[in-house]
XYZ file of C-alpha atoms in Angstrom:
646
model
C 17.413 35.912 11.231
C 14.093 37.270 12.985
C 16.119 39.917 14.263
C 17.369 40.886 11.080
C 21.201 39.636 11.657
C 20.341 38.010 8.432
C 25.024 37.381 7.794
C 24.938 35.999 11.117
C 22.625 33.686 10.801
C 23.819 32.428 6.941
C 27.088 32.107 8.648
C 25.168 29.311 11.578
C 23.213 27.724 9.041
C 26.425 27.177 6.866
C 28.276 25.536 9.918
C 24.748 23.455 10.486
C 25.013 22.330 6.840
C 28.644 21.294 6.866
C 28.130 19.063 9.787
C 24.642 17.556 8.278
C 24.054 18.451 4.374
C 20.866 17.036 4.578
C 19.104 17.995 7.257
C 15.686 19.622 5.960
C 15.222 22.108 8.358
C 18.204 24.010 8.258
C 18.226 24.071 3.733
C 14.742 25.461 4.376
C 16.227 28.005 7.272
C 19.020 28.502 4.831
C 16.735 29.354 1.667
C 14.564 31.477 3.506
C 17.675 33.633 4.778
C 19.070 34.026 1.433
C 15.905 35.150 0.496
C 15.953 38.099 2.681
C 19.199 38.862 1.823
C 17.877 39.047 -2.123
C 20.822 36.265 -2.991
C 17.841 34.548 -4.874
C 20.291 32.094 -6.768
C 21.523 30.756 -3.343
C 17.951 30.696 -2.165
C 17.097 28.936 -5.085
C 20.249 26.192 -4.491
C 19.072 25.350 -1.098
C 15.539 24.602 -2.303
C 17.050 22.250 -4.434
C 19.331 20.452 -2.095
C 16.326 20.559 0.193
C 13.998 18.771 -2.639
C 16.450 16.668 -3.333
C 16.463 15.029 0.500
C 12.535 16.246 1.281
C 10.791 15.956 -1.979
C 7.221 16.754 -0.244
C 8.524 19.319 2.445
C 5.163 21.944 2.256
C 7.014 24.763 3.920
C 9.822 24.314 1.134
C 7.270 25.317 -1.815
C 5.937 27.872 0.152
C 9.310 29.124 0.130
C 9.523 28.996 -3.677
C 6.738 30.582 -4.408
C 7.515 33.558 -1.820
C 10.758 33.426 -4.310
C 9.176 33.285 -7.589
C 6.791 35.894 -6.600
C 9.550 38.256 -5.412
C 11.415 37.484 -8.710
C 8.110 38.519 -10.872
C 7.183 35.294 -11.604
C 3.610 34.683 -10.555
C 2.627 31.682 -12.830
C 5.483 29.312 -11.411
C 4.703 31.184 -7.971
C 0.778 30.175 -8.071
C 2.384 26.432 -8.797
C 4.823 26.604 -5.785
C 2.169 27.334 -3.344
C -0.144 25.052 -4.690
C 2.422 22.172 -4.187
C 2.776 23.604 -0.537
C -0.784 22.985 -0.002
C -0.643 19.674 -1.250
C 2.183 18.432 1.315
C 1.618 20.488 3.737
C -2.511 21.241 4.028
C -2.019 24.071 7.235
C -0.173 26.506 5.285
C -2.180 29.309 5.387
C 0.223 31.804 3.730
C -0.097 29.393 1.019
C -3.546 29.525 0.760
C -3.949 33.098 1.098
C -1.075 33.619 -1.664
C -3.600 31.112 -3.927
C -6.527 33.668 -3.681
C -4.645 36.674 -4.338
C -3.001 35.112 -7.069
C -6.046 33.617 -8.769
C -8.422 36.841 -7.904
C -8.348 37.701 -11.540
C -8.442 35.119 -13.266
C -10.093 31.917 -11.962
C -12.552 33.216 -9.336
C -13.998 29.894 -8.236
C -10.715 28.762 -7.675
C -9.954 31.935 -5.356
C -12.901 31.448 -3.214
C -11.963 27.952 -2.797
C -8.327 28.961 -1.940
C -9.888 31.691 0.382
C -12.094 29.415 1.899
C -9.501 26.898 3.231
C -7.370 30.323 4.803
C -10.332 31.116 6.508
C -11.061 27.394 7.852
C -7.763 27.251 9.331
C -7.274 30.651 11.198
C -11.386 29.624 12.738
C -9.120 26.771 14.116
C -8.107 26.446 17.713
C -3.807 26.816 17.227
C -3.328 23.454 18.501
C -5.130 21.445 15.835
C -3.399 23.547 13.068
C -0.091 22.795 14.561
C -0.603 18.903 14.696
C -2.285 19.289 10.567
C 1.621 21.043 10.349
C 3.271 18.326 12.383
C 1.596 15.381 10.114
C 2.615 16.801 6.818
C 6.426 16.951 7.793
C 6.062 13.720 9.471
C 6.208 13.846 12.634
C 4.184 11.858 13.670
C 4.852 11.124 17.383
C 4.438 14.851 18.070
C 1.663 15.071 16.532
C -0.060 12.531 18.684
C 1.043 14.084 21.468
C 0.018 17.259 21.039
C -3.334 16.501 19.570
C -4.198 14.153 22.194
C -2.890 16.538 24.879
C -6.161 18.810 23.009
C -8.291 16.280 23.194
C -8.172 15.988 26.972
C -9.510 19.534 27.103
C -11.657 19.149 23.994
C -12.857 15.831 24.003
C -15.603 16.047 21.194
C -13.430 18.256 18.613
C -14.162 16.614 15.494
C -11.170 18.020 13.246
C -8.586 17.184 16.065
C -10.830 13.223 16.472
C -10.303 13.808 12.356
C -6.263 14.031 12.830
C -5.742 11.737 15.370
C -7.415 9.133 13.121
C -4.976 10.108 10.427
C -2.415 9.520 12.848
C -3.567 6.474 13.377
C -3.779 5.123 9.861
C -0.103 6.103 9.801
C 1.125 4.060 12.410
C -1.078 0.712 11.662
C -4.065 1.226 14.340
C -6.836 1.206 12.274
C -8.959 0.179 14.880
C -8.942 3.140 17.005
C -9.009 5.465 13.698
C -12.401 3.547 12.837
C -13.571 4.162 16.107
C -12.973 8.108 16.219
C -14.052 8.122 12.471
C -17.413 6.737 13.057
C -17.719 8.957 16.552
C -16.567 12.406 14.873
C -19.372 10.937 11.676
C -22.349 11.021 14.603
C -20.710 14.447 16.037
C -21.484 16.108 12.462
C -22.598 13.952 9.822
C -22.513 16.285 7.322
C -18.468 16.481 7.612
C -17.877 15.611 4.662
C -13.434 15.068 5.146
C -14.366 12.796 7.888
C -17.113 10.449 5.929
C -14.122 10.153 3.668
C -11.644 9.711 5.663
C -13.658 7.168 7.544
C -14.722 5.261 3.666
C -10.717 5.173 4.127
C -10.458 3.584 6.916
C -13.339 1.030 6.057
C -11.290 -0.164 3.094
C -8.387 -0.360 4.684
C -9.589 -2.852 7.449
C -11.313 -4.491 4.446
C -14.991 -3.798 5.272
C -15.809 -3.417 2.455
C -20.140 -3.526 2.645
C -19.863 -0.822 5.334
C -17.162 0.878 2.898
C -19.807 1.283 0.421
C -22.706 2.409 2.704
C -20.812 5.335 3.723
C -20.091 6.130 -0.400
C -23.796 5.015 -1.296
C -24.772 7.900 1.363
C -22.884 10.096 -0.099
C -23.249 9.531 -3.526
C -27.046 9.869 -2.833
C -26.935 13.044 -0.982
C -25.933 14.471 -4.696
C -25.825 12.064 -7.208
C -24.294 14.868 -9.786
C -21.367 15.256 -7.477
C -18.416 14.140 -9.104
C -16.390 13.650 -5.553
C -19.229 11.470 -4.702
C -19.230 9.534 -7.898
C -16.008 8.475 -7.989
C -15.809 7.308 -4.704
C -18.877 5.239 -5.007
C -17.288 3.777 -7.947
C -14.167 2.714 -6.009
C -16.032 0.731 -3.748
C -18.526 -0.720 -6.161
C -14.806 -1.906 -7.055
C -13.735 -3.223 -3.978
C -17.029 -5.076 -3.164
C -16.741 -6.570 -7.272
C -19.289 -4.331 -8.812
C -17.221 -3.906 -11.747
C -19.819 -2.990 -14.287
C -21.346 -0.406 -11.332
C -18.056 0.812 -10.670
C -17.587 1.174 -14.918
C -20.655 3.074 -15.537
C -20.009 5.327 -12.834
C -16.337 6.667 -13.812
C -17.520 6.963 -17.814
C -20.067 9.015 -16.161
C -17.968 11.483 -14.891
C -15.539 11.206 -18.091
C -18.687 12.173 -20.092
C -18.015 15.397 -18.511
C -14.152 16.081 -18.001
C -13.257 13.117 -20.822
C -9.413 14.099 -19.731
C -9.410 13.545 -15.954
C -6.070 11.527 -15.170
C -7.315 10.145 -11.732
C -10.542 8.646 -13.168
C -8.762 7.513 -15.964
C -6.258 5.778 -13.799
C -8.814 4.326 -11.913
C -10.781 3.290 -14.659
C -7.760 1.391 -15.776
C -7.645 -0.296 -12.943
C -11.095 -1.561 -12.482
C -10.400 -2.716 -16.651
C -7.005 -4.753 -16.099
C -8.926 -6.617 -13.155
C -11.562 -7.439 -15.069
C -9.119 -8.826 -17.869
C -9.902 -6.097 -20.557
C -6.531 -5.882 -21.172
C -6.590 -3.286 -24.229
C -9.274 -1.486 -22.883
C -6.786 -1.094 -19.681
C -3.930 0.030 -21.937
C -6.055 2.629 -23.636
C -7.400 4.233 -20.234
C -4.305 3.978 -18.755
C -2.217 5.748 -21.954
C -5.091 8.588 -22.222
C -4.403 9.585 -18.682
C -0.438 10.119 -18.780
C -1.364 11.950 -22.350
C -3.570 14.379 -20.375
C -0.686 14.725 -17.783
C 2.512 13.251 -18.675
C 3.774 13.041 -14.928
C 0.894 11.044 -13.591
C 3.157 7.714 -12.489
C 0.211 5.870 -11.360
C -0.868 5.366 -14.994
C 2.376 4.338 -15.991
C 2.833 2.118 -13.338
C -0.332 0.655 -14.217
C 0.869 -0.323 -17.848
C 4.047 -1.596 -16.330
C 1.691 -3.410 -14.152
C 0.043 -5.611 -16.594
C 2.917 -7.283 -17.025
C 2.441 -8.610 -20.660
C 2.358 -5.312 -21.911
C 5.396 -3.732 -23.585
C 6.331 0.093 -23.405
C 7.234 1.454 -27.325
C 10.671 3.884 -27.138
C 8.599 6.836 -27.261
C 6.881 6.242 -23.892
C 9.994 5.473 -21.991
C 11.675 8.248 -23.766
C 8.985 10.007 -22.342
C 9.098 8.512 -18.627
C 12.583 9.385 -18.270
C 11.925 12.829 -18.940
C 9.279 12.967 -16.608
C 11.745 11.197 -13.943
C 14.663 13.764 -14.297
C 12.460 16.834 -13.248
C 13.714 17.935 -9.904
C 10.238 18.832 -9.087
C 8.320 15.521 -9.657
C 6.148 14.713 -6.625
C 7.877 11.360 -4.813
C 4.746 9.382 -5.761
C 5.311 10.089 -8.886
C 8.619 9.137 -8.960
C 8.650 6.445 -7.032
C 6.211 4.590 -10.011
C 8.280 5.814 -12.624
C 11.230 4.116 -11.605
C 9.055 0.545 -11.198
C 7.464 1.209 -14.351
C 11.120 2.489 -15.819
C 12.601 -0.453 -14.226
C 10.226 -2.703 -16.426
C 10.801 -0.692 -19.661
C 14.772 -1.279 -19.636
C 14.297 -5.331 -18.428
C 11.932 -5.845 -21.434
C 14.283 -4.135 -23.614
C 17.270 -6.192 -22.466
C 18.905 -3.095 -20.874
C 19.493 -4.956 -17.255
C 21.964 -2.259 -16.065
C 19.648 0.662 -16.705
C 16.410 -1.523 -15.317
C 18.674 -2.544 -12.182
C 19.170 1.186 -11.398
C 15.615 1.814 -11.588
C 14.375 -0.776 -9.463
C 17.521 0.012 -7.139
C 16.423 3.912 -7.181
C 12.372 3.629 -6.589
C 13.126 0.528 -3.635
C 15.503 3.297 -2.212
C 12.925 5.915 -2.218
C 9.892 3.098 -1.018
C 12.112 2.239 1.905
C 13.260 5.889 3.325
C 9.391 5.600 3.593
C 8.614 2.586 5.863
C 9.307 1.676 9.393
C 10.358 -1.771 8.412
C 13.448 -3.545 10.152
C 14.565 -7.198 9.851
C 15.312 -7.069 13.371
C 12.081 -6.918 14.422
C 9.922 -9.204 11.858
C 12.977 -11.704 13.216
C 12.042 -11.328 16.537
C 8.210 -11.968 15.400
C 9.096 -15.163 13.828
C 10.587 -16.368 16.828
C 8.080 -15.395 19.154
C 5.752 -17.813 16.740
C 8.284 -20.617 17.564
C 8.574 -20.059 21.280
C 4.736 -20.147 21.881
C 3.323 -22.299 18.900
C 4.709 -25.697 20.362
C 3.758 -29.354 19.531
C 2.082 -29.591 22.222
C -0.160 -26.552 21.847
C -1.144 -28.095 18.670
C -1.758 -31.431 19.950
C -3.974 -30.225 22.875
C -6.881 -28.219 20.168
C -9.281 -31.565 20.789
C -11.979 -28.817 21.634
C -12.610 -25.553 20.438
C -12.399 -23.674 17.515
C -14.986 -23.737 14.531
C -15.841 -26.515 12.471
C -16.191 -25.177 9.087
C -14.096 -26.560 6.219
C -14.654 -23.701 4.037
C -11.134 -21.477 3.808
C -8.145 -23.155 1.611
C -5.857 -21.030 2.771
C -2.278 -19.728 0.213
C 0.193 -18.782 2.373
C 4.187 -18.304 1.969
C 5.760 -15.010 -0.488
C 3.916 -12.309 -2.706
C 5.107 -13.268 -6.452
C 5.850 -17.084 -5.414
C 2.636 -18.603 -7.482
C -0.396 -18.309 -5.153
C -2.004 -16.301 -7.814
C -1.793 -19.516 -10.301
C -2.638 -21.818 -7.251
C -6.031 -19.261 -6.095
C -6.585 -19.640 -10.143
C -6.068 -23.579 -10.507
C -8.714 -23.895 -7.491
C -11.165 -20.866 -8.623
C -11.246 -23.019 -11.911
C -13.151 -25.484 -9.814
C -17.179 -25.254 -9.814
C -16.952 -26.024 -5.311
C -14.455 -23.371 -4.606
C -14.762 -19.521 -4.292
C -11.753 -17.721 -5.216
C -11.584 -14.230 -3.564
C -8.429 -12.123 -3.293
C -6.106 -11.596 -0.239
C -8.194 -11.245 2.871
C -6.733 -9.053 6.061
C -9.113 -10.724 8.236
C -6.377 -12.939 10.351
C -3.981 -10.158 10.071
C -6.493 -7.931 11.474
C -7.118 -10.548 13.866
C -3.615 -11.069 14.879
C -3.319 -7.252 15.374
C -5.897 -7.229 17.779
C -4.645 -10.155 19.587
C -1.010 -8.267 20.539
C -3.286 -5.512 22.087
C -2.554 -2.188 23.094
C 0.981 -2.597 25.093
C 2.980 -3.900 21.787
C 5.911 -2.340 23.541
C 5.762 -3.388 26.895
C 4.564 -6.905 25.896
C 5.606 -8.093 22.410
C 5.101 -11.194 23.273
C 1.015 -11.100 23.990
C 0.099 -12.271 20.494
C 1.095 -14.963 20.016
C 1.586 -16.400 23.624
C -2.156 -15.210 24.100
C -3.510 -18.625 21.832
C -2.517 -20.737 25.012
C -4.485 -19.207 27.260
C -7.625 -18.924 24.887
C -10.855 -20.820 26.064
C -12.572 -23.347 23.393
C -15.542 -21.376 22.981
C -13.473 -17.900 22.408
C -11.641 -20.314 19.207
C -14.850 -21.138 18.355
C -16.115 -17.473 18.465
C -13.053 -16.126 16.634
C -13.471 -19.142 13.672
C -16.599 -18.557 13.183
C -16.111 -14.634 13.098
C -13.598 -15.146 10.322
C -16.213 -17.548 8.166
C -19.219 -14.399 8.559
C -16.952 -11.476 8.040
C -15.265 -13.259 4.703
C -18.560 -13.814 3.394
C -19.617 -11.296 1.235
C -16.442 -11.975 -0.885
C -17.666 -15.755 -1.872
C -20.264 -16.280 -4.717
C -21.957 -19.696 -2.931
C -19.359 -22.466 -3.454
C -18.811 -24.465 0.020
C -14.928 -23.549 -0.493
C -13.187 -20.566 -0.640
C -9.249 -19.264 -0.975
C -7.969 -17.269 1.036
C -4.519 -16.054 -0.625
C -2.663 -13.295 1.540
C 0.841 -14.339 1.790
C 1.579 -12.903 5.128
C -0.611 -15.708 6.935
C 2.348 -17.880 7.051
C 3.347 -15.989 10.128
C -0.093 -16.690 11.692
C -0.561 -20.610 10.949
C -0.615 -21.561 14.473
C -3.643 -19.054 14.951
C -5.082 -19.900 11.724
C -5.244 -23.924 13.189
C -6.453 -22.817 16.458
C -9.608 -21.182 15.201
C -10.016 -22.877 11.990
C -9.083 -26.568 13.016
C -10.050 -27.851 9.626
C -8.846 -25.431 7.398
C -6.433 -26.358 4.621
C -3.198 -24.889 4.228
C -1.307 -24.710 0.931
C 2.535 -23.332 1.194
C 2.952 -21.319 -2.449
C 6.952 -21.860 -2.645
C 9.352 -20.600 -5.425
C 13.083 -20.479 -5.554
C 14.371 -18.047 -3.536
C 16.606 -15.779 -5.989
C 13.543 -16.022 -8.706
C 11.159 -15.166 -5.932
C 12.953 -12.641 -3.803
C 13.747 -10.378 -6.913
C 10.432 -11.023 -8.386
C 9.364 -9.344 -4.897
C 12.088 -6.402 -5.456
C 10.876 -5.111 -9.076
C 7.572 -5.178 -7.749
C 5.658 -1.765 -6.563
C 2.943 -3.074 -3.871
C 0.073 -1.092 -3.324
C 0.353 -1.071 0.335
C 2.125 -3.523 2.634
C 5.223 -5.997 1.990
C 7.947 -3.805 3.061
C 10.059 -6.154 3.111
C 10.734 -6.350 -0.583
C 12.052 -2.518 -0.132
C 15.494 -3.493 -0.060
C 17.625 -6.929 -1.105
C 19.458 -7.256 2.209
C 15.392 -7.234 3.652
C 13.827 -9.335 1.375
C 16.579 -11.862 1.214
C 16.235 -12.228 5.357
C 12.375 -12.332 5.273
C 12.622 -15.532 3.081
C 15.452 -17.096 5.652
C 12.799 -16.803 8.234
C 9.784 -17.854 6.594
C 11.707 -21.016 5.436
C 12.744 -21.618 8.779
C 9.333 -20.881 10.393
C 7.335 -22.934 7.833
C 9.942 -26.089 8.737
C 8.352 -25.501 12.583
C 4.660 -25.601 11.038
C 5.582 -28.860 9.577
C 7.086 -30.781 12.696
C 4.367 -28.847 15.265
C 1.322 -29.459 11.917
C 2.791 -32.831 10.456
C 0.796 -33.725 7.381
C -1.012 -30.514 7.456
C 0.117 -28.474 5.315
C 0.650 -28.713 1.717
C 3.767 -27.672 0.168
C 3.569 -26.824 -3.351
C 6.888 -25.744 -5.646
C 6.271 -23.302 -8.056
C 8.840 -24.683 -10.663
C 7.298 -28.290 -10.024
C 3.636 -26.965 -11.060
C 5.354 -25.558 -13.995
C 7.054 -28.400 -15.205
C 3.920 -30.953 -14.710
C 0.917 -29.287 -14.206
C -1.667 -31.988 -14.196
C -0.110 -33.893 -11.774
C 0.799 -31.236 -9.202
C -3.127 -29.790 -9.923
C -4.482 -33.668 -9.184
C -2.202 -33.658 -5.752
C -3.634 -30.209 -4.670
C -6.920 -31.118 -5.220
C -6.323 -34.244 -3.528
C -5.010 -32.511 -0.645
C -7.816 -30.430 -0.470
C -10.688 -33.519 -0.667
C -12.056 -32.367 -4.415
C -12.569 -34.630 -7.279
C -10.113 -33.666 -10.377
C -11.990 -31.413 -12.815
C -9.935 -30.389 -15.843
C -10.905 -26.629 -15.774
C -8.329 -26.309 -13.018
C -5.796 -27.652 -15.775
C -7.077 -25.242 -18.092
C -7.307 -22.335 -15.499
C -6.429 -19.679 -17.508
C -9.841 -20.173 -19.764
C -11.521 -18.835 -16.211
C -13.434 -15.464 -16.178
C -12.716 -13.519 -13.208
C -11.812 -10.854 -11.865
C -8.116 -10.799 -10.628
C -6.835 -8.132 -8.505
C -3.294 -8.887 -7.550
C 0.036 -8.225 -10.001
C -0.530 -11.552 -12.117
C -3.504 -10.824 -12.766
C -2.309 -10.889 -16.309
C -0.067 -14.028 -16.400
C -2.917 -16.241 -14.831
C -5.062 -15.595 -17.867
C -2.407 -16.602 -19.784
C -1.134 -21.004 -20.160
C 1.302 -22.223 -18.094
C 5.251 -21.442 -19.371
C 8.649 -20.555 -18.112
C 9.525 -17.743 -18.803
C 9.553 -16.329 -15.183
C 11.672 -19.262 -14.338
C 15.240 -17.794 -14.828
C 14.660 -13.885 -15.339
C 16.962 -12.476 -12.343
C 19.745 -14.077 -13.646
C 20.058 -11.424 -15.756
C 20.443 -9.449 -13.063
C 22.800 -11.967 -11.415
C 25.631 -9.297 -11.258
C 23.953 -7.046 -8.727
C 22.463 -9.472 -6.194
C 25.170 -10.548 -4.013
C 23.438 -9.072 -1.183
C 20.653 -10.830 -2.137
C 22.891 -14.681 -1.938
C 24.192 -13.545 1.292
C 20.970 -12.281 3.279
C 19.060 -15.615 2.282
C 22.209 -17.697 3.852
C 21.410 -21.603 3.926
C 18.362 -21.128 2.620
C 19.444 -20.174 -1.171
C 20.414 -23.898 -1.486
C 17.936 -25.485 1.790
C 14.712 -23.837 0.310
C 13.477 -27.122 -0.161
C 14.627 -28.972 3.249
């Protein structure tokens, strides 16, 4: 093709394209070819095919707008290249084509465009290549190659920048902190990498620090609007709701129709249990931009809210455009999902759910295979008589009441019930034993899977004891004073044996719901981050098999401590199963935990909505109606669709 042969190489790419119709590369190859030869419908039919399988592929935009441009189209063309920015940040054709194509008209916008050319030809060829290698997702070369630079270059900031984002991507937040806070010292007045490193923070739930690095900025130049709103996010994150308020109506003072800050505003709203104010923040911002799915999702979100035929009307409109950005479409078909399901239309609300978990798990690294081979691992190390021999180490404290077992299995209502009480603390779902447990495996996950969790035999007392009380400080700043405190991410289930050999005293409640209820409860549901198992029903119905078989081994290595607690038994007699909790848990009975939804406070996870509201059954029997389509679901959870409670 670079040689011109432009019918010899159609006639390659067409024999490609037979064997593998999808394959990104070769649509793009194959677009840009009939470009040349001015077929510009064909060029136009492999963008689509290649949109259709690569939704976010940079290079493919930059294609269209090349095509609109040559067709005389340089409004759609300025779009194109825009998009090709967006997924693909090294382009600088794209960037270039921005100035030239905003010159007359927007000149701020121009320079801007200009600006980012200019930053990336200044860049060594290397650390543009790995910016390239990121955006189309590969990852793995992109490691390679940029730590292969930073051999020769060891205090490059943009290519310690990258290699941070790389390792956000594949789950080592540690190191990304790390070169985060070193590239920070190397030029602290980098502004990508203080934000990328507020990222980071967040994400390894550090919250204080989180908001130091924002507070800095935001004081640097209070007007800045960049600034503002990420101050505001983390006045969120460490409950500064009113802060976090004030700050986003500041900057809607000026731009009154900004979808992001309206979005987030939402947000902040629904946790706080302003549920109308929620709805109205949330329906200004898809008014101001009809395709922004994170504002729809939100409404779908809230769970008690109902869509009117207009919106969803509206949504599906949105969600047939070839050109939607996948995070967009992804929480359109959640939120669509929801719209159909409240309006009895189970077939249609099946497809969406079916269509968005598709598109969530083309995105993940998640195999059943290996959280399988985790679960046994915590069997094969975590024996009786590891747990008999903790007569020494570990801390003392009392304080956590930790809610382990499935996300959408009750542990929302259970954090409520005991958050109702005046001596316990209810905060939200801590990482800090994940986090924990991640650092335990160490660096040689590959070549020793087994480290963490065959590492808690060979721990000393006074390392438990260390590791407790690290746990107690670093949770801290997420209690209000009680001497209790919840602690209600799901996933601990897997880390029980750690939890017991750092925490000897903790208590342990095991949130359990019916497996069909709960595993398609998990399905419908769009998680911020995390829980990939719920992608798919085949996934989702396995995951519950083995936490159901690895809580039965807590129980017989643990006897007595642990707490079971069924969902559809708290539902049918709530005093009593409140009175046994609390029992379990050494408090006296107060009836504000019977009359938990009364409580004001802020709730961040998806019920936040249906704790605030009494106790009923309604949830009880909802994926019957989708009973049709879940026969992968009945076969994946095996013996345990009928030995749950065993």
């Amino acid at each position: 093709m670079m040689a011109g042969r432009l019918e010899e190489a159609a006639e390659t790419l067409s024999a490609i394209l037979s064997e593998t119709p999808g394959q990104a590369d070769a649509l793009y190859a194959a677009s840009v070819c009939a470009r040349y030869r001015k077929d510009y419908a064909a060029a136009d039919a492999f963008l689509g095919r290649l949109f259709d399988v690569a939704p976010e592929y940079g290079r493919g935009f930059q294609e269209l707008g090349y095509l609109r441009r040559e067709i005389g189209d340089p409004a759609a063309a300025l779009e194109a290249f825009q998009r090709a920015t967006r997924y693909n940040p090294s382009l600088i054709t794209s960037w270039q084509a921005q100035a030239d194509l905003l010159a007359q008209s927007h000149l701020e916008a121009a320079r801007h465009a200009a600006a980012q050319a200019q930053r990336l030809q200044a860049l060594p060829r290397d650390v543009v290549s790995v910016t390239n290698l990121i955006a189309e997702g590969k990852v793995l070369k992109a490691e390679a190659l940029c730590r292969s630079f930073l051999q020769q270059h060891p205090r490059h900031v943009e290519a310690m920048r990258l290699l941070a984002e790389i390792g956000v991507q594949l789950g080592i937040l540690d190191d990304a902190e790390f070169l985060l806070e070193s590239a920070a010292e190397f030029e602290p007045d980098n502004i990508q990498v203080r934000l990328d490193y507020i990222q980071v923070l967040r994400k390894r739930q550090k919250f204080e620090k989180a908001l130091e690095q924002a507070q800095r900025l935001y004081d640097s130049a209070p007007d800045n609007e960049l600034f503002k709103s990420h101050y505001a996010i983390e006045s969120m994150q460490t409950g500064a709701y009113d802060r976090a308020l004030a700050l986003f109506d500041e900057i809607l003072a000026d731009h009154p129709d900004d979808p992001l800050v309206l979005t987030s505003r939402g947000h902040a709203l629904k946790t706080m249990g302003r549920h109308e104010d929620a709805v109205a923040s949330y329906r200004h911002a898809v008014a101001t931009k009809p395709d922004h799915g994170d504002a729809w999702y939100g409404l779908a979100n809230l769970k008690t809210f109902a869509f009117r035929p207009e919106e969803t009307a509206a949504m599906e409109r949105e969600e047939a455009r070839g050109n939607l950005a996948l995070t967009d479409r992804v929480h359109l078909c959640f939120a669509l999902g929801k719209a159909h399901e409240d309006a009895g239309r189970y077939a249609e609300a099946f497809a969406f759910y079916e269509r968005g978990n598709a598109l969530k798990c083309a995105q993940t690294r998640y195999t059943s295979e290996h959280m399988d081979a985790e679960f046994e691992a915590q069997r094969r190390h975590c024996t009786r008589a590891l747990m008999d021999g903790r007569t020494q180490g570990g801390h003392a404290a009392p304080d956590p009441i930790f809610i382990v077992g499935l996300p959408r299995a009750g542990s929302t209502l259970l954090e409520q019930i005991l958050a109702s009480h005046s001596q316990v603390d209810g905060t939200l779902e801590l990482p800090n034993i994940l986090s924990l447990a991640h650092r335990l495996r160490g660096r040689n996950k590959l070549s020793d899977r087994d480290r963490y969790p065959r590492i808690l035999g060979e721990m000393m007392p006074a390392e438990r004891e260390k590791l407790g009380a690290e746990y107690i400080e670093t949770t801290r700043i997420h209690r209000a004073g009680a001497p209790f405190f919840t602690d209600k991410m799901p996933n601990n289930f897997r880390h029980i044996g750690l939890i017991k050999m750092i925490l000897p005293n903790a208590k342990i409640i095991d949130a359990r719901r019916e497996p069909m209820a709960c595993c398609f409860s998990g399905f419908k549901q769009l998680f911020a981050e995390g829980q990939e198992f719920t992608y798919g029903l085949d996934e989702v119905g396995r995951y519950y098999r083995g936490y159901v078989d690895l809580m039965r081994h807590w129980d017989e290595v643990l006897p007595g401590e642990i707490l079971r607690v069924q969902y559809e038994e708290v539902v049918a007699d709530l005093e009593a199963q409140v009175r046994r909790i609390l029992d379990f848990c050494g408090l006296p009975f107060e009836a504000g935990c019977v009359d938990f939804h009364k409580t004001n406070r802020a709730v961040r996870t998806a019920s936040s909505e249906q704790v605030r509201q009494p106790i009923n059954t309604a949830g009880l029997e909802q994926w019957r109606h989708f009973e049709a389509h879940l026969d992968p679901l009945k076969a994946a959870l095996g013996d345990a669709l009928t030995g749950y409670k065993d």
